[in-house]
Coordinates of N, CA, C and O in Angstrom, one line a residue:
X100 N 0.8 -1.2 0.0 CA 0.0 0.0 0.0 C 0.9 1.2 0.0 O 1.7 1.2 0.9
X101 N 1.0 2.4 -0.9 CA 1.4 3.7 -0.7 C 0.6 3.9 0.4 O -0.5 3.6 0.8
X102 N 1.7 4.7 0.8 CA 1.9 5.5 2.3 C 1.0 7.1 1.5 O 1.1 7.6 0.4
X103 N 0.1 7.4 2.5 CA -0.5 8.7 1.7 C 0.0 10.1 1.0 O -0.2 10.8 0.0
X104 N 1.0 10.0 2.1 CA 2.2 11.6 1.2 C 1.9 11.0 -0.4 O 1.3 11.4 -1.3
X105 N 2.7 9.8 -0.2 CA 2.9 9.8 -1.6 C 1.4 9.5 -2.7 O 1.4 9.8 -3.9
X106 N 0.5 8.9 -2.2 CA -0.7 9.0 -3.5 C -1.0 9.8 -3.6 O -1.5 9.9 -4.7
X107 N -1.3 11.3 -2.8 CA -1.4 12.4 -3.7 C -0.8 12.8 -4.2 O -0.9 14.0 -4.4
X108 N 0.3 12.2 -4.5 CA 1.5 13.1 -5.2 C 2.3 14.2 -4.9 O 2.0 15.2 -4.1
X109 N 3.6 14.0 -5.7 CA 4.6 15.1 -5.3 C 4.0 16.7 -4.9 O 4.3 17.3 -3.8
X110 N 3.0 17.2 -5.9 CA 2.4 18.5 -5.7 C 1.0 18.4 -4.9 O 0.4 19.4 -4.6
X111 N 0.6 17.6 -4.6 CA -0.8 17.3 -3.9 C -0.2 16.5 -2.7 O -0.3 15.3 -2.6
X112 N 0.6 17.2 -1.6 CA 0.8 16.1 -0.5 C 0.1 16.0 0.3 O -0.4 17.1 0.6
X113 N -0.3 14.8 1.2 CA -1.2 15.5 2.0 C -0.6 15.7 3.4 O 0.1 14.8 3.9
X114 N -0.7 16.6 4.0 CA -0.3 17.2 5.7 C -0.8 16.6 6.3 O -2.1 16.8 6.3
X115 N -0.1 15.6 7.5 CA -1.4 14.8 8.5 C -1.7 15.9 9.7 O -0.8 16.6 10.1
X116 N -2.2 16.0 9.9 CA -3.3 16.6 10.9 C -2.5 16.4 12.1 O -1.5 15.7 12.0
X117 N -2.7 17.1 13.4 CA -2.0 17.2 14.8 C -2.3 15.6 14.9 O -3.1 14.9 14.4
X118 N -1.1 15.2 16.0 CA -1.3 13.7 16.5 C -2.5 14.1 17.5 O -2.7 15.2 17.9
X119 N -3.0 13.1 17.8 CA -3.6 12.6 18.9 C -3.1 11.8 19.9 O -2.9 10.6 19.7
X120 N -2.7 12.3 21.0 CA -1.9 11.3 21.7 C -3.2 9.8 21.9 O -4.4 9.7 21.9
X121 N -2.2 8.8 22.2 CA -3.0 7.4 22.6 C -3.7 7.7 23.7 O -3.4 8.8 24.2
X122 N -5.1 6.9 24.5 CA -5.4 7.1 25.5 C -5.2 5.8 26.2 O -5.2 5.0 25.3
X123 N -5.0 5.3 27.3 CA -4.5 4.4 28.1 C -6.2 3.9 29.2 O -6.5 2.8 29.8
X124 N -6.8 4.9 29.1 CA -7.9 4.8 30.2 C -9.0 4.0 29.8 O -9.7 3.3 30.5
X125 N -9.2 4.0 28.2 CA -10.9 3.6 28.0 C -10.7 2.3 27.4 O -9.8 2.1 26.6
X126 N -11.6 1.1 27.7 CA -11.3 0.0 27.2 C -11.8 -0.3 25.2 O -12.6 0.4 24.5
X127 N -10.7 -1.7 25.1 CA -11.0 -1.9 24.0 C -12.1 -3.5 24.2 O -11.7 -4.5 24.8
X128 N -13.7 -3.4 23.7 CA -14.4 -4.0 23.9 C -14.1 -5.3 23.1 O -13.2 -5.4 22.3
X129 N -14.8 -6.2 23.3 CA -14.6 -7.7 22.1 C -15.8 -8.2 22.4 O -16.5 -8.0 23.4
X130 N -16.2 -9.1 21.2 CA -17.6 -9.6 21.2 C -18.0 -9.9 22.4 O -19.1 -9.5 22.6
X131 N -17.3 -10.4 23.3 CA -17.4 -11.2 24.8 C -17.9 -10.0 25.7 O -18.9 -10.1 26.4
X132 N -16.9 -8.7 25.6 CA -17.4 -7.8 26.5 C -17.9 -6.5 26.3 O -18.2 -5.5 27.0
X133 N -18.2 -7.1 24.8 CA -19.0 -5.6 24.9 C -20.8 -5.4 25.3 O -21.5 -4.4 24.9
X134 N -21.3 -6.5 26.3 CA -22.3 -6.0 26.8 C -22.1 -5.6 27.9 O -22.9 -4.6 28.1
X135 N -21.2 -5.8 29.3 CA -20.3 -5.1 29.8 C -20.0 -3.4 29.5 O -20.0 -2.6 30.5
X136 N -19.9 -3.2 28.8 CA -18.9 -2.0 28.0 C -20.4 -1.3 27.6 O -20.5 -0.1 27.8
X137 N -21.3 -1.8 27.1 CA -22.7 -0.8 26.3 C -23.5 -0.9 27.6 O -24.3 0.0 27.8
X138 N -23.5 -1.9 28.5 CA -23.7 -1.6 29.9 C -23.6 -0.3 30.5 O -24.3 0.7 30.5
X139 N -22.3 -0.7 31.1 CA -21.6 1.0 31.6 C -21.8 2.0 30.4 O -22.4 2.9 30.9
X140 N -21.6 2.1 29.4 CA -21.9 3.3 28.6 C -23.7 4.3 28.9 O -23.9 5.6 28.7
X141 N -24.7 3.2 29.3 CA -26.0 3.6 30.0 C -26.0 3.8 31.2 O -27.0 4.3 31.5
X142 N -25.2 3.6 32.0 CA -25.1 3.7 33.5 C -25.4 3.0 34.2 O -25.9 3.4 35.2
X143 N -25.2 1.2 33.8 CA -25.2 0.4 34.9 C -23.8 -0.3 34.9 O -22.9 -0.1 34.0
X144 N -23.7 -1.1 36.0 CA -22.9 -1.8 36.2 C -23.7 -2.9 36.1 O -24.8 -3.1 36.3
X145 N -22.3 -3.9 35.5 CA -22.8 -5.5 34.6 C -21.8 -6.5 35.5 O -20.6 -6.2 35.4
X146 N -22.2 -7.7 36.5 CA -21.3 -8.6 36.8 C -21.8 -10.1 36.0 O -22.7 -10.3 35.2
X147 N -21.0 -10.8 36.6 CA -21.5 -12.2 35.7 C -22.1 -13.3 37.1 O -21.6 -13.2 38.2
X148 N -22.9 -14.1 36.8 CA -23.4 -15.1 37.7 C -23.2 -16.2 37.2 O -23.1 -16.4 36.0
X149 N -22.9 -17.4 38.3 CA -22.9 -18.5 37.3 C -23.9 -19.4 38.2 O -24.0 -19.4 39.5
X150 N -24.6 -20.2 37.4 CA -26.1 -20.9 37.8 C -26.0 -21.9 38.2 O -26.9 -22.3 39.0
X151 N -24.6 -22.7 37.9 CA -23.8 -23.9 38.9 C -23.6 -23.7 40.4 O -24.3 -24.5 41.1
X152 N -22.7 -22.7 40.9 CA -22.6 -22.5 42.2 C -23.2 -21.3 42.8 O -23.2 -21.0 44.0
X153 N -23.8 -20.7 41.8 CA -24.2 -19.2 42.6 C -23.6 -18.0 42.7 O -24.3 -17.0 43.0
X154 N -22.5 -17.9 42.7 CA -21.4 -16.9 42.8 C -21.4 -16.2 41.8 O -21.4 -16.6 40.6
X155 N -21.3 -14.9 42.2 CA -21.0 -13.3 41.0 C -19.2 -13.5 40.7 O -18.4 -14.1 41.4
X156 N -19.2 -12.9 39.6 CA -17.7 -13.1 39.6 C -17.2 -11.7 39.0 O -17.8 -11.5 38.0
X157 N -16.1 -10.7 39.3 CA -15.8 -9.8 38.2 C -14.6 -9.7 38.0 O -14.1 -9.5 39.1
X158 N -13.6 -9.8 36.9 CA -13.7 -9.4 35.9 C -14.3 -10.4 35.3 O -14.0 -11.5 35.6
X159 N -15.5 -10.1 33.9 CA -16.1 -10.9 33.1 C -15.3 -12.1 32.7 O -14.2 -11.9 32.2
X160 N -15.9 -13.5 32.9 CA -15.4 -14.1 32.0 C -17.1 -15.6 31.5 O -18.2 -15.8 32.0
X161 N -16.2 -16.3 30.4 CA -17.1 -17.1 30.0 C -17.3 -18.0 30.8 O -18.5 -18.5 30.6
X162 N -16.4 -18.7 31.9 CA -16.9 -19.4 32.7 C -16.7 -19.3 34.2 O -15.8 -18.4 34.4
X163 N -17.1 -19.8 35.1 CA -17.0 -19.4 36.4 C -15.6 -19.9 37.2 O -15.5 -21.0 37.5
X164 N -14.6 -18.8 37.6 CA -13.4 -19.6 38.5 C -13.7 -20.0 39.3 O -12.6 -20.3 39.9
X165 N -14.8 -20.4 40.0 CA -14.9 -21.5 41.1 C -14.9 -22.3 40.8 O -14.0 -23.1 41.0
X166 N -16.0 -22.5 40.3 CA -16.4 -23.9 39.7 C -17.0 -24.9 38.5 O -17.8 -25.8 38.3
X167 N -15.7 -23.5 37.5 CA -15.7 -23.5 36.3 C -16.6 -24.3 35.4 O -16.4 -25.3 34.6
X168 N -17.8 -23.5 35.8 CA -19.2 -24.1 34.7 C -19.2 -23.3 33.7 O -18.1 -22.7 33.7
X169 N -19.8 -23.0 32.8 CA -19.7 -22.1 31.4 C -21.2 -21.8 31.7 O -21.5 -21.0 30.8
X170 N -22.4 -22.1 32.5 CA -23.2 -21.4 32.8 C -23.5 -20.5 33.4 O -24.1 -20.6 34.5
X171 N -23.0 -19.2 32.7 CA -23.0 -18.1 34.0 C -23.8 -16.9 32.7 O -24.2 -17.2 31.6
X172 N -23.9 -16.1 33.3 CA -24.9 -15.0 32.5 C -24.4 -13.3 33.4 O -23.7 -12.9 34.3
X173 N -25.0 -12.8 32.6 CA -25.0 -11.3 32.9 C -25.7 -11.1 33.9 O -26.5 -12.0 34.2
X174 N -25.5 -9.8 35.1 CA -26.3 -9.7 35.8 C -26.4 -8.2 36.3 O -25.4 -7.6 35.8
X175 N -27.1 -7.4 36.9 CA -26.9 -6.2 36.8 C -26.7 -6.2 38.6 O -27.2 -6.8 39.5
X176 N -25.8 -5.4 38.5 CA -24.8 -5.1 39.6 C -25.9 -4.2 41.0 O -26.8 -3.7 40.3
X177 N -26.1 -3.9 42.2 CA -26.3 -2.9 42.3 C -26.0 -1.7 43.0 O -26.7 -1.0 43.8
X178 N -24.7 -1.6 42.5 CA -23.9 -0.7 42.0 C -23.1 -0.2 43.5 O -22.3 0.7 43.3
X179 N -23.2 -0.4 44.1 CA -22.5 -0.3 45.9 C -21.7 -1.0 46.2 O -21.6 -2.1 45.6
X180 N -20.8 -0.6 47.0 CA -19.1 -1.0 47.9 C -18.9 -0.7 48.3 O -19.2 0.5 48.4
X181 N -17.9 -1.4 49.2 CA -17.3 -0.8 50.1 C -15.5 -1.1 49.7 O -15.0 -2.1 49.1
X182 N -14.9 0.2 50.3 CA -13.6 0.1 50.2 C -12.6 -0.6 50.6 O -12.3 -0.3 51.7
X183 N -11.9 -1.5 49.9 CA -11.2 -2.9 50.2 C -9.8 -1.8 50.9 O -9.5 -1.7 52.1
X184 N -9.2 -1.3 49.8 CA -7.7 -1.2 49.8 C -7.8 0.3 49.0 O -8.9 0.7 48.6
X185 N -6.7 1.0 49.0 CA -6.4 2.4 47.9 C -5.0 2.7 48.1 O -4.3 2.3 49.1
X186 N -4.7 3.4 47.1 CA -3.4 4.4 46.8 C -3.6 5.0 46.3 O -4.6 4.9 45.5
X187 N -2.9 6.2 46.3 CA -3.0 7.7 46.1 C -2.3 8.1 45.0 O -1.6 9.0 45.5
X188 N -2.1 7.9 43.1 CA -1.2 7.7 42.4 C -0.8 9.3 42.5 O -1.6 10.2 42.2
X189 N 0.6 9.7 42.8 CA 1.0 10.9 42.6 C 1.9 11.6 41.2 O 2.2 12.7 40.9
X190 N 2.0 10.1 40.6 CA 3.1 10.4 38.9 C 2.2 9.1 37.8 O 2.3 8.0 38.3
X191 N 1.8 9.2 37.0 CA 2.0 8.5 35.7 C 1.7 8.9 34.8 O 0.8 9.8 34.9
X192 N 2.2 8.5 33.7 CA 3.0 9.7 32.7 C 2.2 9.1 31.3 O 2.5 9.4 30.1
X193 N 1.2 8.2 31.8 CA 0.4 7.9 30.4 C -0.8 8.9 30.4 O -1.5 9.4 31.2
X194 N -0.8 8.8 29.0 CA -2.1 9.7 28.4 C -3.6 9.2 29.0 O -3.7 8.0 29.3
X195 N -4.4 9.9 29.2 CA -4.7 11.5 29.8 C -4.1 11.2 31.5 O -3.7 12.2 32.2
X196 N -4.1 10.0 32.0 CA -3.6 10.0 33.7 C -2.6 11.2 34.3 O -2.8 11.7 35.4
X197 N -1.7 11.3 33.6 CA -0.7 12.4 33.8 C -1.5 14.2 34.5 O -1.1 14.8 35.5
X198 N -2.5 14.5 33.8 CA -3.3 15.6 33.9 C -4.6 14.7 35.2 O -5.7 15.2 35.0
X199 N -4.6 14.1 35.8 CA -5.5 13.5 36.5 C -4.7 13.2 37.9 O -5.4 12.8 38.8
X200 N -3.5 13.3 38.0 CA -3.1 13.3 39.6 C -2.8 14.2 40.1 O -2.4 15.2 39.5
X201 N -3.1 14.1 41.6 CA -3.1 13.0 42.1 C -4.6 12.3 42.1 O -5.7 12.9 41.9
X202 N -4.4 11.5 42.3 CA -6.0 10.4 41.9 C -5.9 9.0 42.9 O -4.9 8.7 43.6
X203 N -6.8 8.4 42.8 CA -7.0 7.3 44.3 C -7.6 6.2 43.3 O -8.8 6.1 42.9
X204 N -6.4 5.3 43.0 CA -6.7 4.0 42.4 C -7.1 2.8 43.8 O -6.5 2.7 44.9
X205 N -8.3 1.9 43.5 CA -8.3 1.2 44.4 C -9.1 -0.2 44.2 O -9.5 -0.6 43.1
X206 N -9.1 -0.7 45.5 CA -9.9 -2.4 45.0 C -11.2 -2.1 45.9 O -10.9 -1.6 47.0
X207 N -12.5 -2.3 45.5 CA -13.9 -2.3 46.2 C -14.4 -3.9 46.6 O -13.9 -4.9 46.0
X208 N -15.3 -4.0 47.5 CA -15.7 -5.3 47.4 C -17.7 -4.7 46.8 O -18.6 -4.2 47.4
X209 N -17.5 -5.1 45.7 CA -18.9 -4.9 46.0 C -19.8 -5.3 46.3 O -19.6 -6.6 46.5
X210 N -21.2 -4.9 46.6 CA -22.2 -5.4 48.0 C -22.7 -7.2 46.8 O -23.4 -8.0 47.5
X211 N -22.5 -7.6 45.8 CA -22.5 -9.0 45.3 C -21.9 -10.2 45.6 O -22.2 -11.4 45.5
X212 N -20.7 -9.5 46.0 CA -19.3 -10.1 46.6 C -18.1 -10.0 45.7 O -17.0 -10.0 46.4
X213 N -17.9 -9.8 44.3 CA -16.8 -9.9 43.9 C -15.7 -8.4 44.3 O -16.0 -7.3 44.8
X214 N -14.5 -8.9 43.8 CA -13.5 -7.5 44.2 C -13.5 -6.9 42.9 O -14.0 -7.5 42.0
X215 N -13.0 -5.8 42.7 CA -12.7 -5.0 41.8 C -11.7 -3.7 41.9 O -11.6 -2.8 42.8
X216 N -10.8 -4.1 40.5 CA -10.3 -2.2 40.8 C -10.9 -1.4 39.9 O -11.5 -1.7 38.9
X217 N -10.6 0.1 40.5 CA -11.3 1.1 40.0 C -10.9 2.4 40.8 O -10.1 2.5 41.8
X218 N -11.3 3.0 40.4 CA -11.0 4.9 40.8 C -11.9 5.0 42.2 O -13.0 4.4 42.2
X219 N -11.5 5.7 43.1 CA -12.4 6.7 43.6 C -12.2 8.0 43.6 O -11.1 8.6 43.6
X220 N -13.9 8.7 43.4 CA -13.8 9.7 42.5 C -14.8 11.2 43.8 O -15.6 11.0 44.8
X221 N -14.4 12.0 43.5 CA -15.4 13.1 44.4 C -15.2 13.2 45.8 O -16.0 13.6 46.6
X222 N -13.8 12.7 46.1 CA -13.9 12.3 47.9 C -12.1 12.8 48.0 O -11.3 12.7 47.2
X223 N -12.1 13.3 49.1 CA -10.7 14.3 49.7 C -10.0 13.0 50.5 O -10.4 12.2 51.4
X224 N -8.5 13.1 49.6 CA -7.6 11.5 49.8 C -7.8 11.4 51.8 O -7.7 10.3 52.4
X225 N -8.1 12.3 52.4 CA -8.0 12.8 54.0 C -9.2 12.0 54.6 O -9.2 11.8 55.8
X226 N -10.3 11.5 53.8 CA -11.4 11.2 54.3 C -11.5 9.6 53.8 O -12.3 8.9 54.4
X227 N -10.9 9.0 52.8 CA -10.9 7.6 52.5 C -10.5 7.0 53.9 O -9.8 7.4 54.8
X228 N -11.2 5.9 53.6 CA -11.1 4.5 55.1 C -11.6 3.7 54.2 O -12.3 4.0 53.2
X229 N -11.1 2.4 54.7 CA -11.7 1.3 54.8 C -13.0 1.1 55.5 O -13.4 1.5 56.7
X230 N -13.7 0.4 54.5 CA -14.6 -0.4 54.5 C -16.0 0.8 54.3 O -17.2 0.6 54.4
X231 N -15.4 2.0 54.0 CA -16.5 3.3 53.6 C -17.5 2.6 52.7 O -17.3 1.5 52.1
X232 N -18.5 3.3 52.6 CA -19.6 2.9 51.3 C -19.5 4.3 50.5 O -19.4 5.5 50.7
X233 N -19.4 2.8 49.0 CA -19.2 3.9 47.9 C -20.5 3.4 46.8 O -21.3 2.4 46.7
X234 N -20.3 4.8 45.8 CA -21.7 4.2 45.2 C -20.8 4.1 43.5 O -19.8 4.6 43.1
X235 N -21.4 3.4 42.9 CA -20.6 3.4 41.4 C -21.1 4.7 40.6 O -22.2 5.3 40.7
X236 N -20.3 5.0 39.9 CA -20.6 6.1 38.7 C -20.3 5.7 37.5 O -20.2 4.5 37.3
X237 N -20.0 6.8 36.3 CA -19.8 6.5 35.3 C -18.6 7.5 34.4 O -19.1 8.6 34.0
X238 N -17.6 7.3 34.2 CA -16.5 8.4 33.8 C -16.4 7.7 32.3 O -16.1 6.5 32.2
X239 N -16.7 8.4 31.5 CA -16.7 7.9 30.0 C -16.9 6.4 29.8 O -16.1 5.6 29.3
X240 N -18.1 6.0 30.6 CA -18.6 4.7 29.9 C -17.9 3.8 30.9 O -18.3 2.6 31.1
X241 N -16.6 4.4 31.7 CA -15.9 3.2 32.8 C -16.0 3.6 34.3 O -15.6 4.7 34.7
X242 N -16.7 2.4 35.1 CA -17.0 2.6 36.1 C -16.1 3.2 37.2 O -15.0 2.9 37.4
X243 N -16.5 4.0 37.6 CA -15.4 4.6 38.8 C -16.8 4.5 40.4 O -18.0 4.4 40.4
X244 N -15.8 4.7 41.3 CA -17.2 4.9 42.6 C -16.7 6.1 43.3 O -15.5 6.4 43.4
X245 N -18.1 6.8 44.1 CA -17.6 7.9 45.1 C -18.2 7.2 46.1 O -18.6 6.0 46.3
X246 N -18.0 8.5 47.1 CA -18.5 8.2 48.5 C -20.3 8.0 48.6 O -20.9 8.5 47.7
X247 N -20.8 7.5 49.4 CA -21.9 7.4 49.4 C -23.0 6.0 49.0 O -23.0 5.5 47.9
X248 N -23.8 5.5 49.7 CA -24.9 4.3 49.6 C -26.0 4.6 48.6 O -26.9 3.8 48.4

């Protein structure tokens, strides 16, 4: 394939446009997860169930790590946690995160049972504790949680 400078030719080049830096934050969906993904894009949270032992599980998968049945399904989350763990990121240098610290990366348990990481978002790093209730939100389509039931 010619490279574009060159199909418009010597006198017709074309000038590419400003870069776009990469973004690091928003996921790349796949058949598997993108109800997941068009989930959160409406404002719910999506975990998975599996019909063999009962257990929620997150991050999505096709079958269940307990007790790896392949009968498990979608389920809508409802949307509460509590705060497992956190850190306070003060440097990273990937696109857009860099303009976002300091920021409070962390693991939730949510009220379903499974763990999860994610952001906490709207809350002063001075007032986080363990085991706070947080409620899920939605930051471009990807789940983050604040404070509050």
């Amino acid at each position: 394939m010619t490279p574009p400078e060159r199909a418009a030719g010597p006198d017709r080049a074309v000038t590419p446009g400003p870069a776009v830096p990469p973004r690091f934050d928003l996921p790349e969906p796949d058949a598997f997860t993108r109800p997941y993904w068009d989930a959160a894009g409406e404002g719910r949270l999506l975990i998975r169930r599996c019909a063999g032992c009962g257990r929620a599980h997150h991050y999505p998968r096709e079958f269940c790590p307990y007790c790896w049945s392949e009968d498990v399904a979608w389920e809508r989350a409802s949307g509460r946690a509590t705060l497992y763990t956190w850190s306070v990121v003060h440097r990273n240098d990937l696109p857009p995160f860099g303009d976002r610290v300091p920021y409070v990366a962390a693991v939730v348990d949510l009220a379903e049972g499974p763990r999860m990481m994610t952001e906490v978002v709207e809350c002063a790093h001075g007032d986080l504790r363990i085991g706070m209730g947080l409620t899920v939100t939605f930051r471009e389509a990807v789940p983050v949680f604040r404070p509050g039931r």
